[in-house]
Coordinates of C-alpha atoms and ligand atoms in Angstrom, one line a residue:
Chain A
M108 CA 58.4 -37.0 -80.9
N109 CA 54.9 -37.1 -80.1
K110 CA 52.9 -40.5 -81.0
Q111 CA 51.6 -39.2 -84.4
E112 CA 55.1 -37.8 -85.4
K113 CA 56.6 -41.7 -84.7
E114 CA 53.6 -43.0 -87.0
Q115 CA 54.5 -40.5 -89.6
Y116 CA 58.3 -41.4 -89.3
L117 CA 57.8 -45.4 -89.4
R118 CA 55.0 -44.7 -92.5
D119 CA 58.2 -42.5 -94.3
Y120 CA 60.8 -45.0 -93.6
G121 CA 58.8 -47.9 -94.8
T122 CA 58.2 -46.5 -98.1
L123 CA 62.3 -45.7 -98.0
K124 CA 63.2 -49.0 -97.6
S125 CA 60.4 -50.7 -99.9
Q126 CA 62.6 -48.5 -102.4
G127 CA 66.0 -49.5 -101.7
K128 CA 68.1 -52.3 -102.2
P129 CA 68.7 -55.8 -100.8
F130 CA 71.6 -55.6 -98.3
F131 CA 73.2 -59.1 -100.0
P132 CA 74.6 -58.0 -102.0
Y133 CA 74.6 -54.2 -102.5
A134 CA 75.2 -53.4 -99.0
V135 CA 77.6 -56.3 -98.4
A136 CA 80.1 -55.3 -101.2
K137 CA 80.6 -51.6 -100.3
D138 CA 81.0 -53.4 -96.2
G139 CA 83.9 -55.6 -98.2
A140 CA 85.6 -53.2 -100.1
M141 CA 86.1 -50.6 -97.0
A142 CA 86.9 -53.8 -95.1
I143 CA 89.8 -54.2 -97.6
V144 CA 91.0 -50.5 -96.9
V145 CA 91.1 -51.3 -93.3
M146 CA 93.1 -54.0 -93.6
A147 CA 95.3 -52.6 -96.1
V148 CA 95.7 -49.5 -94.1
I149 CA 96.4 -51.9 -91.1
I150 CA 99.0 -54.0 -92.2
A151 CA 100.6 -50.3 -94.4
M152 CA 101.0 -49.1 -90.8
A153 CA 102.1 -51.7 -89.1
I154 CA 104.5 -52.3 -92.0
V155 CA 106.0 -48.6 -92.2
L156 CA 105.6 -48.1 -88.2
G157 CA 106.6 -51.4 -86.7
A158 CA 106.1 -51.6 -82.9
E159 CA 109.2 -50.8 -81.6
L160 CA 109.6 -51.4 -77.8
G161 CA 111.1 -48.6 -75.6
P162 CA 113.2 -49.5 -72.7
K163 CA 112.4 -52.0 -69.5
A164 CA 110.0 -51.1 -67.3
D165 CA 112.1 -49.6 -64.3
P166 CA 110.1 -48.8 -61.0
T167 CA 113.7 -47.0 -59.9
S168 CA 114.7 -45.3 -63.2
T169 CA 114.6 -41.5 -63.7
T170 CA 113.4 -41.4 -67.4
Y171 CA 110.3 -41.4 -68.6
T172 CA 107.2 -39.9 -70.0
P173 CA 104.0 -40.0 -68.6
R174 CA 102.4 -39.8 -71.8
P175 CA 99.2 -42.1 -72.4
E176 CA 98.4 -43.1 -76.1
W177 CA 97.7 -40.2 -78.4
Y178 CA 93.5 -40.6 -78.5
F179 CA 94.0 -40.0 -74.5
F180 CA 95.9 -36.5 -74.8
F181 CA 92.5 -34.8 -74.8
L182 CA 91.3 -36.3 -71.3
F183 CA 95.4 -35.2 -70.4
E184 CA 95.3 -31.5 -71.7
L185 CA 92.0 -30.9 -69.7
L186 CA 94.1 -31.4 -67.0
K187 CA 96.0 -28.3 -67.7
V188 CA 92.7 -26.1 -68.8
I189 CA 91.8 -26.5 -65.0
K190 CA 94.3 -25.1 -62.7
P191 CA 93.6 -24.9 -59.2
P192 CA 94.4 -27.7 -57.3
A193 CA 91.3 -28.2 -55.8
L194 CA 89.5 -28.2 -58.8
V195 CA 91.6 -31.3 -60.5
P196 CA 88.7 -33.9 -59.1
L197 CA 86.7 -31.8 -61.3
A198 CA 88.8 -31.9 -64.5
T199 CA 89.7 -35.5 -63.9
I200 CA 86.8 -37.5 -63.4
G201 CA 84.0 -34.8 -63.4
V202 CA 84.1 -33.4 -66.3
P203 CA 84.4 -36.8 -68.5
T204 CA 81.6 -38.3 -66.3
I205 CA 79.6 -35.5 -67.0
C206 CA 80.4 -35.5 -70.9
L207 CA 80.0 -39.1 -70.7
I208 CA 76.2 -39.3 -69.5
L209 CA 75.3 -36.5 -71.6
L210 CA 76.1 -38.8 -74.2
F211 CA 74.7 -41.7 -73.5
L212 CA 71.1 -39.9 -72.4
L213 CA 71.3 -38.0 -75.7
P214 CA 68.4 -40.0 -77.2
F215 CA 66.4 -38.9 -73.6
Y216 CA 66.0 -35.1 -73.9
D217 CA 67.1 -34.4 -78.1
R218 CA 63.7 -36.4 -78.9
G219 CA 62.3 -33.5 -81.6
P220 CA 61.3 -35.5 -84.9
E221 CA 63.8 -33.1 -86.9
R222 CA 66.9 -35.2 -88.5
R223 CA 68.4 -33.2 -90.9
P224 CA 71.5 -31.7 -89.7
E225 CA 70.9 -27.9 -91.0
R226 CA 67.6 -27.9 -89.4
R227 CA 69.0 -28.8 -86.0
P228 CA 70.8 -25.5 -85.2
I229 CA 71.7 -26.9 -81.4
A230 CA 72.9 -30.2 -82.0
T231 CA 74.6 -29.3 -84.5
T232 CA 76.5 -26.9 -83.3
A233 CA 77.3 -28.5 -80.2
G234 CA 78.5 -31.3 -82.4
I235 CA 80.9 -29.4 -84.3
F236 CA 81.8 -27.3 -81.0
V237 CA 83.0 -31.0 -79.3
V238 CA 84.7 -32.7 -82.5
C239 CA 86.6 -29.0 -82.8
A240 CA 87.4 -29.1 -79.0
I241 CA 88.9 -32.7 -79.1
G242 CA 90.8 -32.1 -82.5
Y243 CA 92.4 -28.8 -80.6
L244 CA 93.4 -30.8 -77.6
T245 CA 94.6 -33.6 -79.1
Y246 CA 96.6 -31.4 -80.9
L247 CA 97.7 -29.4 -77.9
G248 CA 98.9 -32.6 -76.7
A249 CA 100.6 -33.6 -79.2
A250 CA 102.8 -30.8 -79.6
A251 CA 103.8 -30.4 -75.7
G252 CA 106.3 -33.5 -76.1
P253 CA 107.9 -33.3 -72.1
P254 CA 111.1 -31.3 -72.4
T255 CA 113.9 -33.4 -71.2
E256 CA 116.2 -30.8 -70.2
I257 CA 115.9 -27.6 -67.9
D258 CA 117.8 -25.0 -68.3
I259 CA 117.7 -22.6 -65.4
P260 CA 120.5 -20.0 -63.9
I261 CA 122.1 -21.1 -61.2
P262 CA 121.1 -18.9 -58.5
A263 CA 123.3 -16.3 -56.7
N264 CA 123.1 -18.4 -52.7
I265 CA 123.9 -21.5 -54.6
S266 CA 127.3 -19.8 -56.7
S267 CA 128.2 -18.1 -53.4
Q268 CA 128.5 -21.7 -52.0
G269 CA 131.1 -22.8 -53.7
P270 CA 131.6 -25.2 -56.6
E271 CA 130.2 -28.4 -54.8
A272 CA 127.1 -26.9 -54.5
V273 CA 126.7 -26.0 -58.3
T274 CA 127.5 -29.7 -59.0
N275 CA 125.1 -30.7 -56.6
F276 CA 122.7 -28.2 -58.6
K277 CA 123.0 -29.3 -62.0
A278 CA 123.3 -32.9 -61.0
G279 CA 119.5 -32.1 -59.5
S280 CA 118.6 -30.3 -62.6
A281 CA 119.8 -33.6 -64.7
V282 CA 118.0 -35.7 -62.6
V283 CA 114.4 -33.7 -62.5
A284 CA 115.1 -33.0 -66.3
Q285 CA 114.9 -36.8 -67.1
S286 CA 112.0 -37.7 -64.5
G287 CA 109.9 -36.3 -66.6
C288 CA 108.6 -33.8 -64.5
A289 CA 108.5 -31.3 -66.9
A290 CA 105.8 -33.2 -68.9
C291 CA 103.1 -31.4 -65.8
H292 CA 105.2 -28.8 -64.1
Q293 CA 106.9 -25.3 -65.4
F294 CA 110.6 -24.9 -64.4
G295 CA 111.1 -20.8 -65.6
E296 CA 110.8 -21.0 -69.7
N297 CA 110.8 -25.2 -69.5
G298 CA 108.2 -27.3 -69.1
N299 CA 104.8 -27.3 -69.4
S300 CA 102.1 -25.2 -67.7
G301 CA 99.8 -28.0 -65.9
P302 CA 98.4 -30.2 -64.9
G303 CA 101.3 -29.5 -61.9
P304 CA 101.6 -25.8 -60.2
A305 CA 104.9 -24.5 -61.4
L306 CA 107.8 -25.3 -59.8
T307 CA 109.9 -21.7 -60.6
N308 CA 109.6 -20.8 -57.1
I309 CA 108.9 -23.9 -55.2
G310 CA 111.8 -23.5 -52.7
A311 CA 111.0 -20.1 -51.6
R312 CA 107.0 -21.8 -50.9
L313 CA 108.1 -25.2 -49.1
P314 CA 111.0 -26.5 -47.0
A315 CA 113.3 -29.4 -48.6
Q316 CA 111.8 -31.2 -46.0
A317 CA 107.8 -31.1 -47.1
I318 CA 109.3 -30.7 -50.5
Q319 CA 110.5 -34.5 -49.9
R320 CA 107.3 -35.2 -48.5
T321 CA 105.5 -34.2 -51.5
L322 CA 107.9 -36.7 -53.6
I323 CA 107.6 -39.8 -51.6
N324 CA 103.9 -38.9 -51.1
P325 CA 102.3 -37.0 -53.7
S326 CA 98.8 -35.7 -54.6
A327 CA 97.3 -37.6 -57.2
P328 CA 97.9 -37.8 -60.4
M329 CA 101.9 -37.1 -59.7
P330 CA 102.9 -40.3 -59.5
S331 CA 105.2 -41.4 -56.2
F332 CA 109.4 -41.1 -56.2
S333 CA 109.5 -43.2 -52.9
A334 CA 111.3 -45.8 -55.5
L335 CA 113.7 -43.5 -56.4
S336 CA 114.3 -42.8 -52.8
E337 CA 115.0 -46.1 -51.6
E338 CA 117.1 -47.2 -54.6
S339 CA 119.1 -44.2 -55.2
P340 CA 119.0 -42.3 -52.1
E341 CA 121.8 -39.8 -53.2
Q342 CA 120.0 -38.4 -57.1
F343 CA 116.8 -38.7 -55.0
A344 CA 118.5 -36.1 -52.5
Q345 CA 120.0 -33.8 -55.8
M346 CA 116.6 -33.9 -56.6
V347 CA 115.1 -32.5 -52.9
G348 CA 118.0 -30.2 -53.0
F349 CA 118.1 -28.7 -56.5
L350 CA 114.0 -28.3 -56.4
A351 CA 114.8 -26.4 -52.5
A352 CA 117.0 -24.1 -53.9
L353 CA 114.4 -22.6 -56.8
K354 CA 113.5 -19.2 -54.7
Chain B
M248 CA 32.0 -109.6 -107.9
P249 CA 34.7 -107.7 -109.5
K250 CA 37.1 -105.7 -107.4
L251 CA 38.0 -102.1 -107.4
K252 CA 41.6 -101.6 -107.9
L253 CA 43.3 -100.5 -104.9
P254 CA 44.8 -97.3 -104.7
A255 CA 47.9 -96.7 -105.0
P256 CA 50.1 -96.6 -101.8
P257 CA 50.7 -93.4 -100.8
S258 CA 54.3 -91.8 -101.9
N259 CA 56.9 -91.3 -99.3
P260 CA 56.6 -88.6 -97.7
L261 CA 59.9 -88.9 -96.3
T262 CA 61.6 -88.0 -99.6
S263 CA 61.4 -84.6 -100.8
P264 CA 60.3 -83.4 -104.7
K265 CA 62.9 -83.3 -107.0
R266 CA 64.4 -80.1 -107.2
P267 CA 63.3 -78.2 -110.2
G268 CA 65.0 -78.8 -113.9
K269 CA 66.6 -82.0 -111.9
E270 CA 64.0 -84.2 -113.3
Y271 CA 66.5 -86.8 -113.6
G272 CA 68.3 -86.4 -110.8
P273 CA 72.5 -85.2 -110.3
S274 CA 74.7 -86.1 -113.5
G275 CA 78.3 -85.9 -113.4
P276 CA 80.5 -85.2 -110.5
L277 CA 79.9 -81.6 -110.0
G278 CA 76.1 -82.5 -109.8
H279 CA 76.6 -85.1 -107.3
A280 CA 79.1 -82.7 -105.0
E281 CA 76.5 -79.7 -105.5
E282 CA 74.1 -82.2 -104.3
A283 CA 76.1 -82.9 -101.6
G284 CA 76.5 -79.6 -100.2
V285 CA 72.5 -79.1 -100.4
T286 CA 72.4 -82.0 -98.6
A287 CA 74.5 -81.1 -95.8
V288 CA 73.1 -77.6 -95.6
D289 CA 69.3 -79.0 -95.4
W290 CA 71.0 -81.5 -92.6
I291 CA 71.9 -78.3 -90.6
D292 CA 68.5 -76.1 -91.5
E293 CA 66.5 -79.4 -90.4
R294 CA 67.9 -79.1 -87.2
T295 CA 68.5 -75.5 -86.7
S296 CA 66.1 -73.6 -89.1
L297 CA 69.6 -71.3 -89.4
S298 CA 68.2 -69.8 -93.2
G299 CA 65.0 -68.2 -91.7
G300 CA 67.2 -66.0 -89.6
L301 CA 70.1 -65.7 -92.7
R302 CA 67.5 -64.8 -95.2
W303 CA 66.4 -62.2 -92.6
G304 CA 69.6 -60.8 -92.1
M305 CA 70.9 -60.8 -95.5
F306 CA 68.2 -59.9 -97.7
R307 CA 66.5 -57.0 -95.5
K308 CA 66.2 -54.4 -97.6
V309 CA 68.3 -51.1 -96.6
P310 CA 66.5 -47.7 -97.9
K311 CA 67.5 -45.5 -100.4
G312 CA 70.2 -43.2 -100.3
T313 CA 72.3 -45.6 -98.1
N314 CA 75.9 -44.4 -99.0
W315 CA 79.8 -45.0 -97.9
F316 CA 79.2 -43.1 -94.5
Y317 CA 77.2 -46.5 -93.6
T318 CA 80.3 -48.5 -94.1
L319 CA 81.6 -47.0 -91.2
G320 CA 80.1 -49.1 -88.9
S321 CA 81.2 -52.4 -90.3
S322 CA 84.5 -51.3 -90.8
T323 CA 84.8 -51.0 -86.8
M324 CA 83.2 -54.4 -86.3
F325 CA 86.1 -55.6 -88.9
A326 CA 88.7 -53.5 -87.2
F327 CA 87.6 -55.3 -83.8
L328 CA 87.9 -59.2 -85.1
S329 CA 91.7 -57.9 -86.9
Q330 CA 92.5 -56.8 -83.1
A331 CA 91.0 -60.4 -81.6
V332 CA 92.9 -62.8 -84.9
T333 CA 96.2 -60.6 -83.5
G334 CA 95.2 -61.0 -80.2
V335 CA 95.0 -64.5 -79.9
F336 CA 98.5 -64.7 -82.0
L337 CA 100.3 -62.6 -79.6
A338 CA 99.0 -64.0 -76.5
M339 CA 100.8 -67.6 -77.8
Y340 CA 104.2 -66.0 -76.7
Y341 CA 102.9 -63.0 -74.0
D342 CA 104.0 -64.1 -70.8
P343 CA 101.8 -61.4 -68.0
S344 CA 104.1 -61.3 -65.8
A345 CA 106.1 -58.4 -64.4
T346 CA 109.8 -60.0 -64.5
R347 CA 108.7 -61.5 -68.0
A348 CA 106.5 -59.8 -70.1
Y349 CA 108.9 -57.3 -71.2
A350 CA 111.5 -60.0 -72.6
S351 CA 108.2 -61.7 -74.0
I352 CA 107.7 -59.2 -76.2
Q353 CA 111.4 -58.4 -77.1
Y354 CA 111.2 -62.4 -77.9
I355 CA 107.8 -61.2 -80.5
N356 CA 109.5 -59.1 -81.9
N357 CA 113.2 -60.4 -83.1
E358 CA 112.4 -64.4 -82.9
V359 CA 108.9 -64.7 -83.7
F360 CA 108.2 -64.9 -87.4
L361 CA 106.5 -62.3 -88.5
G362 CA 106.3 -61.3 -85.4
E363 CA 106.7 -57.2 -85.1
F364 CA 104.3 -57.2 -88.0
V365 CA 101.3 -59.1 -86.2
H366 CA 102.6 -56.8 -82.8
G367 CA 102.6 -54.1 -85.3
M368 CA 99.1 -54.6 -86.8
H369 CA 97.5 -55.1 -83.2
R370 CA 99.0 -51.7 -82.3
W371 CA 98.1 -49.6 -84.9
G372 CA 94.9 -51.3 -85.5
S373 CA 94.0 -50.3 -82.3
S374 CA 94.5 -46.4 -83.5
V375 CA 92.5 -47.3 -86.4
M376 CA 89.3 -49.1 -84.5
V377 CA 89.5 -46.0 -82.0
I378 CA 89.4 -43.7 -85.1
L379 CA 86.8 -45.7 -86.8
I380 CA 84.6 -45.8 -84.1
F381 CA 84.7 -42.0 -83.4
L382 CA 83.4 -41.6 -87.1
H383 CA 81.1 -44.4 -86.7
M384 CA 80.0 -42.3 -83.9
G385 CA 79.8 -39.3 -85.5
R386 CA 77.9 -40.0 -88.5
T387 CA 75.0 -41.3 -86.5
F388 CA 75.1 -38.2 -84.6
F389 CA 74.8 -35.3 -87.6
F390 CA 72.4 -37.9 -89.2
G391 CA 70.2 -38.0 -86.0
A392 CA 69.9 -41.7 -86.3
Y393 CA 70.1 -41.9 -82.7
K394 CA 66.4 -40.7 -82.6
Y395 CA 63.2 -42.3 -82.1
P396 CA 62.8 -45.7 -82.6
R397 CA 67.2 -46.5 -82.3
E398 CA 67.5 -44.9 -78.9
L399 CA 68.9 -48.1 -77.5
N400 CA 71.4 -48.7 -80.5
W401 CA 72.7 -45.3 -79.2
V402 CA 73.5 -46.0 -76.0
I403 CA 74.8 -49.8 -76.8
G404 CA 77.0 -48.1 -78.8
V405 CA 78.0 -45.3 -76.0
A406 CA 78.8 -48.8 -74.0
L407 CA 80.8 -50.1 -77.0
L408 CA 82.8 -46.7 -77.2
V409 CA 83.7 -46.9 -73.3
M410 CA 84.6 -50.4 -73.7
T411 CA 87.0 -49.5 -76.9
M412 CA 88.9 -46.8 -74.6
T413 CA 89.1 -49.6 -71.8
M414 CA 90.9 -51.7 -74.1
S415 CA 93.6 -49.1 -75.2
F416 CA 94.2 -48.3 -71.5
S417 CA 94.3 -51.8 -70.0
G418 CA 96.3 -52.8 -73.5
Y419 CA 98.8 -50.2 -73.2
L420 CA 100.7 -51.4 -70.0
L421 CA 101.3 -55.0 -71.5
P422 CA 104.1 -54.4 -73.0
F423 CA 106.0 -53.5 -69.9
D424 CA 108.3 -50.6 -70.9
Q425 CA 108.9 -47.6 -69.4
R426 CA 106.6 -45.1 -71.5
S427 CA 103.8 -47.8 -70.8
Y428 CA 104.6 -48.4 -67.0
W429 CA 104.5 -44.5 -66.4
A430 CA 101.8 -43.7 -68.3
T431 CA 99.8 -46.5 -66.3
I432 CA 100.9 -44.8 -63.1
V433 CA 99.6 -41.9 -64.1
G434 CA 96.5 -42.8 -65.4
V435 CA 95.4 -44.9 -62.5
N436 CA 96.4 -42.4 -60.2
I437 CA 94.0 -40.0 -62.4
N438 CA 91.0 -42.7 -61.8
G439 CA 92.1 -42.4 -58.2
T440 CA 90.8 -38.6 -57.8
G441 CA 87.1 -39.8 -58.9
P442 CA 84.7 -38.8 -56.0
L443 CA 83.3 -41.9 -54.4
V444 CA 84.4 -44.7 -57.0
G445 CA 87.9 -43.4 -57.5
P446 CA 89.9 -44.6 -54.5
Y447 CA 87.9 -48.2 -55.3
L448 CA 88.3 -48.2 -59.1
S449 CA 92.5 -47.3 -58.6
E450 CA 92.5 -50.0 -55.9
F451 CA 91.1 -52.3 -58.5
L452 CA 93.4 -51.8 -61.3
R453 CA 96.3 -51.8 -59.6
A454 CA 95.0 -55.1 -57.4
G455 CA 96.2 -53.6 -54.4
P456 CA 97.0 -50.5 -52.7
Y457 CA 100.3 -50.0 -54.6
F458 CA 101.3 -51.1 -58.5
G459 CA 102.7 -54.5 -58.2
A460 CA 103.5 -57.8 -59.5
T461 CA 99.9 -58.9 -59.7
T462 CA 98.6 -55.6 -61.4
L463 CA 100.0 -56.9 -64.6
S464 CA 98.3 -59.9 -65.1
R465 CA 95.1 -58.1 -63.8
F466 CA 95.5 -55.8 -66.9
Y467 CA 96.3 -58.7 -68.7
A468 CA 92.7 -60.3 -67.7
I469 CA 90.9 -57.8 -68.3
H470 CA 92.3 -56.8 -71.5
M471 CA 92.0 -59.8 -73.3
L472 CA 88.8 -61.7 -71.5
M473 CA 86.5 -59.2 -69.7
V474 CA 86.3 -56.5 -72.1
P475 CA 86.8 -58.4 -75.1
G476 CA 84.0 -61.0 -74.1
A477 CA 81.4 -58.2 -73.0
I478 CA 82.4 -56.1 -76.7
A479 CA 81.3 -59.1 -79.2
A480 CA 78.0 -59.9 -76.9
L481 CA 77.1 -56.1 -76.9
M482 CA 78.1 -55.8 -81.0
G483 CA 75.9 -58.8 -81.4
F484 CA 72.8 -56.9 -79.5
H485 CA 74.1 -53.9 -81.4
L486 CA 74.1 -55.7 -85.1
Y487 CA 70.8 -57.4 -84.2
L488 CA 68.9 -53.9 -83.1
V489 CA 70.6 -52.7 -86.6
A490 CA 68.7 -55.8 -88.7
K491 CA 65.5 -55.5 -86.7
L492 CA 65.1 -51.7 -86.9
G493 CA 66.9 -51.3 -90.3
T494 CA 69.4 -48.3 -91.0
T495 CA 68.5 -44.6 -91.5
A496 CA 67.8 -43.1 -94.8
P497 CA 70.2 -40.1 -94.7
P498 CA 68.1 -37.1 -93.2
W499 CA 67.9 -35.2 -96.7
V500 CA 66.0 -38.2 -98.5
K501 CA 63.0 -38.1 -99.0
A502 CA 60.3 -40.6 -98.5
E503 CA 57.9 -40.5 -101.9
A504 CA 54.9 -42.8 -102.7
P505 CA 55.5 -44.5 -105.8
E506 CA 53.9 -42.4 -108.9
K507 CA 50.8 -44.6 -109.6
L508 CA 49.4 -44.5 -105.9
R509 CA 49.6 -40.6 -105.5
E510 CA 46.0 -39.0 -105.1
D511 CA 46.6 -36.1 -107.6
K512 CA 47.4 -38.4 -110.1
V513 CA 44.5 -40.6 -110.0
T514 CA 42.8 -39.7 -113.0
V515 CA 38.4 -41.0 -112.9
D516 CA 38.0 -42.4 -116.8
Q517 CA 34.4 -40.7 -118.3
Ligands
HEM840 C1 82.4 -51.6 -81.4 C2 82.2 -50.7 -82.2 C3 80.7 -50.5 -82.6 C4 80.5 -51.2 -84.1 C5 81.1 -53.0 -84.5 C6 79.4 -50.4 -85.0 C7 78.7 -51.3 -85.5 C8 77.6 -50.7 -86.3 C9 77.2 -51.2 -87.8 C10 78.1 -52.3 -88.2 C11 75.5 -50.7 -88.1 C12 75.2 -50.7 -89.4 C13 74.9 -49.3 -89.7 C14 76.3 -47.9 -90.4 O1 77.6 -49.2 -90.3 O2 76.7 -47.3 -89.8 C15 75.6 -49.4 -86.7 C16 74.8 -48.5 -87.0 C17 74.1 -47.8 -85.4 N1 75.1 -47.6 -84.5 FE1 77.1 -48.6 -84.3 N2 79.0 -49.5 -83.8 C18 79.9 -49.3 -82.8 C19 79.8 -48.3 -82.2 C20 78.7 -47.4 -81.7 C21 78.7 -46.4 -80.8 C22 80.0 -45.6 -80.4 C23 77.4 -45.3 -81.5 C24 77.0 -44.5 -80.9 C25 77.2 -43.4 -79.7 C26 76.7 -46.0 -82.3 C27 75.7 -46.0 -82.8 C28 74.9 -46.6 -83.6 C29 73.3 -46.2 -84.4 C30 72.6 -45.5 -83.7 C31 73.3 -47.3 -85.2 C32 71.9 -47.0 -86.1 C33 72.3 -46.3 -87.4 C34 71.1 -45.7 -88.3 O3 70.6 -47.0 -88.0 O4 71.8 -45.4 -89.5 N3 77.8 -47.4 -82.7 N4 76.1 -49.9 -85.7

């Protein structure tokens, strides 16, 4: 907006304002009505949905689901869209930071005098696109519940080693399933395809030693399983054994 | 020598003139009560001059065409106030220590009178506030309300948005159940992958290299002292600017000069 357009705006606005109504009581009445609606919604949700607590936090436990509050789903889903590990920082921080800077600076690069949405095609299209993208990613996040069961056929080399190996494999599978790994990794048909890499053939790519190291000292955002390895080494060993057997 | 009459002494300048229609002073208990109220307000106003500011904020005009979309900002503020009040009651019972936090929330839910209800209001109120703040941002975006002269109010708004999300993030850990614990670990790890400041940020949040006993009290301090204070201050500034600049008119409402001032209507008498 140049100087003339600014003056024009202020003049027009002055006219519109002088033809308006006083804030009190007209706008205050509307705001008050809306406040009552907001209060009623919050009270209704508190009564209907309550405030349940899950099981107590346990750093050594293996039954957790690392899921954020629903309005962070879209950020979490962004992690799944961008796959290659080298680009993960880009997804986690880069894209949100750039979006935030663009949002902060909006009034400084969109300086045209036009305010009607239908005459600001770029701004309106971008706005609608962002609304749809956030809505879609939130929906994806809500739909992708973390699976708690992993259903993988027992590999031939395990079944040939006798019943004990099979029991261990199954136990390891249960530990992995309950640990919420499938929220971020894919195991054959099970699990979400990201943000972590698929683990269907992890045993072919990494030896058991390396798998163990990764579990204890993972690269972010994966949580570390060092507490599990200290508190219940048996379960941890089953977990490593199961992963190493996936070939 | 005849003496001139002395002029009457000036009336006491400290007694204010009678209020119109009340020439004979207050009558009846109701009148006295009213007088007492007026006197008390006058007393405060004489010392603070607040009434000018109040009149400025309350009797300013809102432009023609203002509609229900314009209530979204004040509803966001209302949701925030609800969070503040319910939060105070939760803080009376909550214990931010890693060993006792969970039990204290259980106590709130099961023992305290209306405890689960207030806890529920606080939990779902956060969702309501986040929805309202996004709707309000959408309204100001599609109405072009961030343009001259309200650029600064938009920037403050984005800061409020970031801090509201920070509130959600830091509050999520406090119940200290499995969900909140592991989600927060992943969240802090995600922060840690950021370039440059990432590792420092996650170390600040954890209060050390590992998720430990002090992490929870740090989140608690962030959640109930640091960020809400900043939000309240910025909200005040945001509202000051709203009153100062006035709210926009909806973009499709045209400004028309009053009929009698329009040039083409002026007729010259012959
Ligand atoms: C805690 C959060 C917030 C509160 C309590 C709040 C409150 C308000 C209120 C009461 C108004 C008056 C007009 C209306 O209600 O629509 C307003 C106007 C405004 N707000 Fe906010 N707001 C918040 C967050 C935001 C955010 C996130 C943005 C944008 C990024 C924003 C940008 C604006 C702008 C540009 C105006 C001027 C609108 C106009 O004049 O039409 N606000 N805000």
